[in-house]
Short mmCIF file of C-alpha atoms in Angstrom, two decimals:
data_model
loop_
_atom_site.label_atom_id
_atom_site.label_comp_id
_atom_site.label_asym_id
_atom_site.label_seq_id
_atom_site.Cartn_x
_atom_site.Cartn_y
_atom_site.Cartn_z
CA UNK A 183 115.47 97.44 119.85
CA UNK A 184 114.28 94.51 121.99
CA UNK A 185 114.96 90.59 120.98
CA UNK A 186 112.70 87.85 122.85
CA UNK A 187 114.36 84.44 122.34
CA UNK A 188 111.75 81.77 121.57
CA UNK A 189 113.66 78.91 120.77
CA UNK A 190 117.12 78.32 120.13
CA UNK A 191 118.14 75.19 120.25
CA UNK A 192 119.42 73.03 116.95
CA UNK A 193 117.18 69.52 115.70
CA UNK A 194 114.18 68.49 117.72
CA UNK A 195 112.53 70.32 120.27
CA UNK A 196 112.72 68.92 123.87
CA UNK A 197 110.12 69.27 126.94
CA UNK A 198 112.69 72.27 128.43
CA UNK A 199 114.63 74.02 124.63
CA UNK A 200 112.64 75.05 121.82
CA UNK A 201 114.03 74.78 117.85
CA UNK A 202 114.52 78.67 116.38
CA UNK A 203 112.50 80.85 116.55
CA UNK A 204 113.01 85.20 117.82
CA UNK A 205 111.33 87.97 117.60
CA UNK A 206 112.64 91.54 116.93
CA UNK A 207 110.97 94.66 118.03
CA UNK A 208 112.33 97.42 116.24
CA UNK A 209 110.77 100.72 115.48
CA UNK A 210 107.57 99.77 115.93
CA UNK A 211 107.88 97.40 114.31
CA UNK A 212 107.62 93.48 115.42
CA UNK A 213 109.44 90.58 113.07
CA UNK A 214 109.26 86.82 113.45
CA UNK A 215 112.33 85.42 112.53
CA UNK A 216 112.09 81.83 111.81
CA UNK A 217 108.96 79.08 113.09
CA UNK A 218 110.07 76.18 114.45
CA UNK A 219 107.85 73.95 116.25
CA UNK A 220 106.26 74.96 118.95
CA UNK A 221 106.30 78.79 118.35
CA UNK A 222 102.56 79.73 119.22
CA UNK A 223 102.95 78.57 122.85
CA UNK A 224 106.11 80.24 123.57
CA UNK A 225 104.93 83.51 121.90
CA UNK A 226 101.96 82.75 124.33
CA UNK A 227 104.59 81.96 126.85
CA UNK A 228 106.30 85.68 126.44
CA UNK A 229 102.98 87.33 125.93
CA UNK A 230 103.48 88.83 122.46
CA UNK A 231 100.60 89.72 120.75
CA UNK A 232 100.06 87.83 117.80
CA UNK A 233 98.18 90.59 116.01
CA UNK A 234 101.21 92.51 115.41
CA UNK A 235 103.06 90.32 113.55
CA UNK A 236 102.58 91.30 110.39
CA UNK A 237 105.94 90.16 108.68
CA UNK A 238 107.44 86.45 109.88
CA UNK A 239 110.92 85.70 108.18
CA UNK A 240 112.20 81.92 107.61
CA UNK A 241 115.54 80.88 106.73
CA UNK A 242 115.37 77.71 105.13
CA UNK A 243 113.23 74.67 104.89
CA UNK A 244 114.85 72.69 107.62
CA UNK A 245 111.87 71.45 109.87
CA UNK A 246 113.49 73.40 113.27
CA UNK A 247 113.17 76.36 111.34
CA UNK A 248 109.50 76.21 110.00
CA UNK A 249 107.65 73.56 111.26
CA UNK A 250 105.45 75.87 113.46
CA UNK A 251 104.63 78.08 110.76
CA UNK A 252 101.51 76.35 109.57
CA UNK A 253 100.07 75.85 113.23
CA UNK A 254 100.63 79.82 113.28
CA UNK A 255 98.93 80.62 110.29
CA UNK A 256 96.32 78.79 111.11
CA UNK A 257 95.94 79.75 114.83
CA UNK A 258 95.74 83.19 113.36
CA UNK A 259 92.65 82.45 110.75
CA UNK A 260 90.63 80.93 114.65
CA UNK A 261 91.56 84.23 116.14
CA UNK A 262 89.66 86.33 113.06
CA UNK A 263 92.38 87.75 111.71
CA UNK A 264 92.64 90.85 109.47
CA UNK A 265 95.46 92.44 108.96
CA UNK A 266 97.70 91.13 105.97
CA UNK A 267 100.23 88.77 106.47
CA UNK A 268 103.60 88.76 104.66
CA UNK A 269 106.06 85.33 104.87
CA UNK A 270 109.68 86.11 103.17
CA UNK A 271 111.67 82.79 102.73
CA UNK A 272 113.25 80.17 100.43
CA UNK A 273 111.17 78.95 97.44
CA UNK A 274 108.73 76.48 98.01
CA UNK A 275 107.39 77.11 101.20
CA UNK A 276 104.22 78.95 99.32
CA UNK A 277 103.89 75.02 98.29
CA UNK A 278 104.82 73.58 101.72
CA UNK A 279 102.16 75.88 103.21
CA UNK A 280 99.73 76.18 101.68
CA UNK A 281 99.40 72.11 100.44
CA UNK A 282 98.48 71.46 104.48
CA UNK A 283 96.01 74.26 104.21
CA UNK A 284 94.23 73.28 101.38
CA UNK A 285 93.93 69.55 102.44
CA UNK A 286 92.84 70.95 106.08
CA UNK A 287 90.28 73.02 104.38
CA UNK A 288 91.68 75.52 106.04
CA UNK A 289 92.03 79.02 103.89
CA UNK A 290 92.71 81.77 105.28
CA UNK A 291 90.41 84.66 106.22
CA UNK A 292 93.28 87.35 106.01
CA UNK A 293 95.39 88.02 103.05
CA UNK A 294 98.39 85.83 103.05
CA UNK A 295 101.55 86.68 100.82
CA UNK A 296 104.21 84.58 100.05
CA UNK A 297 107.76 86.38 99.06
CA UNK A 298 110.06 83.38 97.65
CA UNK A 299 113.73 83.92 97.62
CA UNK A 300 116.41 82.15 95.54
CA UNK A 301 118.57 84.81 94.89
CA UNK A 302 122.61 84.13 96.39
CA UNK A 303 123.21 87.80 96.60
CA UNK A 304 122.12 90.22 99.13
CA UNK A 305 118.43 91.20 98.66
CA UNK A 306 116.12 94.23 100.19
CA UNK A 307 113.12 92.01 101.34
CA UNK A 308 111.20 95.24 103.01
CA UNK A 309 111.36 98.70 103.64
CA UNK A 310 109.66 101.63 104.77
CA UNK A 311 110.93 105.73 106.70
CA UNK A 312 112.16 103.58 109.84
CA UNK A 313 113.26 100.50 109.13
CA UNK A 314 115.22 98.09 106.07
CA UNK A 315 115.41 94.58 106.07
CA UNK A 316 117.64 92.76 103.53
CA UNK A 317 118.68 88.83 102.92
CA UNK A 318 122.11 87.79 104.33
CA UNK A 319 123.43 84.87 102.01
CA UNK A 320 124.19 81.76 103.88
CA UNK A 321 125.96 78.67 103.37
CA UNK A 322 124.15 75.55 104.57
CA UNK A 323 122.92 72.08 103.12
CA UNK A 324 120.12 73.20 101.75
CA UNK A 325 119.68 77.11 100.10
CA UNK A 326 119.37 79.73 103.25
CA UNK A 327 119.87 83.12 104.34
CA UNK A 328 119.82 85.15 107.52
CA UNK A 329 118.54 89.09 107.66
CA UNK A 330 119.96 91.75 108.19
CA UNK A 331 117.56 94.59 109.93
CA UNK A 332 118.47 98.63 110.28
CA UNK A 333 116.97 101.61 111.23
CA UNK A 334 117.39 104.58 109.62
CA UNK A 335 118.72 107.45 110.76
CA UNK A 336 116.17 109.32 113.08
CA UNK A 337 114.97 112.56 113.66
CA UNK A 338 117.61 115.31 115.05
CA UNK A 339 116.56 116.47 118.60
CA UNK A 340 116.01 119.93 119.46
CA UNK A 341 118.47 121.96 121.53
CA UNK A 342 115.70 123.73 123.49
CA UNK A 343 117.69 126.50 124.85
CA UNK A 344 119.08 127.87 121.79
CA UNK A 345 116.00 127.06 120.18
CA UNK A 346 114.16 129.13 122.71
CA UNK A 347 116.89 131.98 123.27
CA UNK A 348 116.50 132.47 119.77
CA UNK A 349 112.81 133.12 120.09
CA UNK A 350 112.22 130.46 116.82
CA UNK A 351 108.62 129.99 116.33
CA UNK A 352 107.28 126.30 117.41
CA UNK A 353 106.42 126.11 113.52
CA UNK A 354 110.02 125.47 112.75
CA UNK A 355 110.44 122.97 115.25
CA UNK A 356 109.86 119.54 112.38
CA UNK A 357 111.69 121.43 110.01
CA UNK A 358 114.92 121.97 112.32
CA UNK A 359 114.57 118.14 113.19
CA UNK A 360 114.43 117.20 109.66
CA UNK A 361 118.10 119.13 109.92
CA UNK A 362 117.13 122.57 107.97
CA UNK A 363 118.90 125.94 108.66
CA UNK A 364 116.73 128.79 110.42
CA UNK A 365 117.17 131.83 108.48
CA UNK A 366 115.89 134.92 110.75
CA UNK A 367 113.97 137.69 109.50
CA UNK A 368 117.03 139.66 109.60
CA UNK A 369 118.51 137.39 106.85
CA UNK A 370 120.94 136.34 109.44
CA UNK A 371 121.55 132.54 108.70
CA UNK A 372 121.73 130.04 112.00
CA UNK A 373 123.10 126.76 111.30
CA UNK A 374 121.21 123.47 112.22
CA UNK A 375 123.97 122.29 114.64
CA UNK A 376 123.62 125.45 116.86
CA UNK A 377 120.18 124.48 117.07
CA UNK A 378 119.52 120.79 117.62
CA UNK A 379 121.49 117.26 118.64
CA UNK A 380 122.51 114.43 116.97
CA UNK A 381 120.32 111.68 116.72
CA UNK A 382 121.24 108.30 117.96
CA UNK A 383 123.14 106.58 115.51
CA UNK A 384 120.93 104.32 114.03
CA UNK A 385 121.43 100.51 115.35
CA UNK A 386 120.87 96.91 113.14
CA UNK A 387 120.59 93.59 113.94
CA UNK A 388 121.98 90.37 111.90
CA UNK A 389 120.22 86.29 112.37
CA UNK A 390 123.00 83.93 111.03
CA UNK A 391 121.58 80.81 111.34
CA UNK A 392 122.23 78.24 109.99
CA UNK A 393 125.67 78.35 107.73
CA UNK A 394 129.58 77.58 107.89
CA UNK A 395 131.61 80.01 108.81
CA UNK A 396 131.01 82.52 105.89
CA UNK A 397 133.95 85.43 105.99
CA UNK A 398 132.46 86.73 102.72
CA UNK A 399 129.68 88.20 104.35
CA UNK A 400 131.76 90.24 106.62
CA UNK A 401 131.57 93.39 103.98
CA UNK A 402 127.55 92.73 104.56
CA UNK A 403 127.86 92.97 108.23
CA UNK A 404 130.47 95.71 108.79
CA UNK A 405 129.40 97.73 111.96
CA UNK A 406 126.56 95.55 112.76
CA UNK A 407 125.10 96.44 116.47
CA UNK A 408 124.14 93.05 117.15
CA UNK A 409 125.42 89.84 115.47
CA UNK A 410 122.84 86.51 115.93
CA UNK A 411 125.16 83.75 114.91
CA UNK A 412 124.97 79.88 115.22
CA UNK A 413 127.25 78.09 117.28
CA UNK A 414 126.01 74.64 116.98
CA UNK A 415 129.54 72.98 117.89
CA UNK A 416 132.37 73.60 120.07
CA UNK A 417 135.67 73.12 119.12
CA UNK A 418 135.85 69.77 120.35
CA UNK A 419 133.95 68.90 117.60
CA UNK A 420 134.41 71.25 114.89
CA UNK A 421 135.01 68.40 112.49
CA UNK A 422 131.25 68.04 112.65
CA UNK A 423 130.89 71.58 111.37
CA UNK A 424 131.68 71.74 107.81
CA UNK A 425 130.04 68.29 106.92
CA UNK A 426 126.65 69.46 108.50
CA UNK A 427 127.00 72.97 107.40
CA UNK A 428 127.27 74.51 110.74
CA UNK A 429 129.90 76.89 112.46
CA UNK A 430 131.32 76.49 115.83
CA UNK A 431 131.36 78.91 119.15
CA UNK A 432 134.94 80.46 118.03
CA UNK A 433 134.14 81.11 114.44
CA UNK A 434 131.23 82.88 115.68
CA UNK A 435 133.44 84.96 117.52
CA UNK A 436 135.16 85.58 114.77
CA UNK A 437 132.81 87.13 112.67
CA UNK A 438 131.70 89.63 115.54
CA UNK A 439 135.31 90.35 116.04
CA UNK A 440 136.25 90.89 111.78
CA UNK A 441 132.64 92.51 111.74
CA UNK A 442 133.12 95.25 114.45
CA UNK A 443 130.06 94.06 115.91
CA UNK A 444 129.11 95.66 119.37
CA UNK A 445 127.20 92.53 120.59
CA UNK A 446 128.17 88.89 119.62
CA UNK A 447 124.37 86.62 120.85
CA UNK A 448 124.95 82.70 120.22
CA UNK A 449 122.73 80.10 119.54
CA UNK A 450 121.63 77.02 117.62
CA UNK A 451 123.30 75.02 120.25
CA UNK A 452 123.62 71.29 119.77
CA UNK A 453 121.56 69.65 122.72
CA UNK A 454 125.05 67.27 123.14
CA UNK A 455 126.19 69.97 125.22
CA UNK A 456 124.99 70.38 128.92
CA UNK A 457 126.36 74.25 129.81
CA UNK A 458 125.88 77.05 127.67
CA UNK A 459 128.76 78.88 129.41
CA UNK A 460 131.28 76.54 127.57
CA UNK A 461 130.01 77.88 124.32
CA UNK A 462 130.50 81.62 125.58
CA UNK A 463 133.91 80.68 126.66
CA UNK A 464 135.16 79.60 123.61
CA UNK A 465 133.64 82.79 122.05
CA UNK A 466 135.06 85.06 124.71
CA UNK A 467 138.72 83.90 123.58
CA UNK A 468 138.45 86.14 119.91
CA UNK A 469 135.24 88.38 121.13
CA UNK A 470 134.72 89.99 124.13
CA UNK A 471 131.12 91.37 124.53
CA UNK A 472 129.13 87.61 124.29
CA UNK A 473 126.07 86.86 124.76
CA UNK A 474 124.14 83.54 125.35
CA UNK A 475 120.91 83.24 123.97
CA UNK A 476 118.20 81.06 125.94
CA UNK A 477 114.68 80.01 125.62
CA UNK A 478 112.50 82.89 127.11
CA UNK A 479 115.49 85.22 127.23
CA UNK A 480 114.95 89.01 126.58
CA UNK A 481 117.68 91.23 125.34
CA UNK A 482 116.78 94.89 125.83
CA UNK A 483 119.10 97.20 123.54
CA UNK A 484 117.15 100.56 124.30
CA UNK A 485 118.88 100.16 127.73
CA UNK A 486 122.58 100.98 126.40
#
């Protein structure tokens, strides 16, 4: 599980912080989470291949969030395109789209599917044997959500000297990882614990941005690996939260702390603010294992 920040930064982009945009490598699998402006050059910037995005996620229809989209779907028709394409977010951006492409002239030469949401309740977006990803209700000015992404549990992994001590035939081997019982020809029954590992416990990974500070989704995010959340203000101004539906770098903490999250990443900073360290402060005085997202910044999760 690898995240590549490509932007992070609240409002307009600047010539040195990008608006929001990530993407999460997961299972082999590679998700765009939000567009903002500007996203094609730093996923050229990072050297991510743009043919394997195959799923790109948007939270809402503020312009730091999706701006770059249409530049990207575009920049993949000039690159010949062929896989399908598959763009989950609020409803009307099939009309925000593909408006611009059909006064460009511009249609597609890949299939392009648009999956509106307006639900306010939780919602299973995709799925397949490695990997869910479900809608994380937010509370913002305008109708949003983040995502929630899990594995699933994976394979069990062979104890090799039990398995070969007792002399079990290599045909087995998929069906002891699947976690079946070896019966011998004896009728003597060996139990799939003697005979294999546990499998890493599967990991997840939950964008919150943008929304208040949103306690009801805690239930949502019990146990979560690694928490994305907004901290757009620091307490100095939290009275700016609230009004501009944003959270600050201490109720961000607080979420990863009432969440039993392992990993608390920030972001969505507000550009008033010169050192990211203050927000991780402020964090650090509820949460203890922060993290401070940056443009260009790689967080490697396989490594743990």
């Amino acid at each position: 599980m690898k995240l590549t920040i490509l932007g992070c930064y609240a409002a307009t982009p600047r010539t040195f912080t990008n608006p929001t945009s990530q993407v999460l490598q997961i299972r082999n699998h590679l998700f765009l989470i939000d567009c903002g402006e500007g996203t094609q050059v730093e996923l050229r910037r990072n050297k991510v291949k743009f043919s394997k995005i195959k799923h790109i996620f948007i939270s809402h229809l503020h312009g730091d969030h999706f701006f770059g989209l249409v530049g990207l779907i575009s920049t993949f028709r000039l690159l010949n395109r062929e896989n399908e394409l598959h763009v989950y977010g609020p409803k009307g951006i099939k009309e925000a789209i593909t408006l611009q492409l059909k006064l460009a002239n511009s249609w597609t030469n890949y299939p392009l599917y648009f999956h509106e949401l307006d639900s306010k309740e939780p919602q299973l977006l995709f799925e397949d044997e490695k990997v869910s990803v479900e809608t994380i209700p937010l509370k913002h000015r305008i109708y949003a959500n983040g995502f929630l992404f899990k594995e699933k549990p994976g394979e069990r992994k062979l104890n090799m000297s039990a398995v070969l001590k007792r002399k079990i035939d290599v045909v087995y081997y998929k069906k002891l990882k699947r976690g079946m019982d070896m019966t011998l020809e004896d009728g003597t029954v060996i139990p799939n614990e003697e005979l294999t590992f546990d499998p890493k416990p599967p990991r997840s990974y939950a964008f919150c941005s943008d929304t208040i500070y949103k306690p009801d989704n805690l239930p949502q995010l019990q146990g979560v690996t690694v928490l994305y959340h907004e901290s757009t203000f620091l307490e100095a101004h939290a009275k700016l939260a609230l009004p501009t539906g944003h959270s600050t770098a201490i109720e961000a903490g607080k979420m990863a702390r009432d969440a039993g999250a392992q990993y608390l990443i920030l972001g969505h900073y507000s550009t008033r603010y010169p050192d990211l360290t203050l927000f991780a402060n402020e964090a650090k005085t509820v949460f203890d294992n922060v993290l401070t997202a940056d443009d260009g910044k790689v967080f490697d999760f396989d490594e743990d």
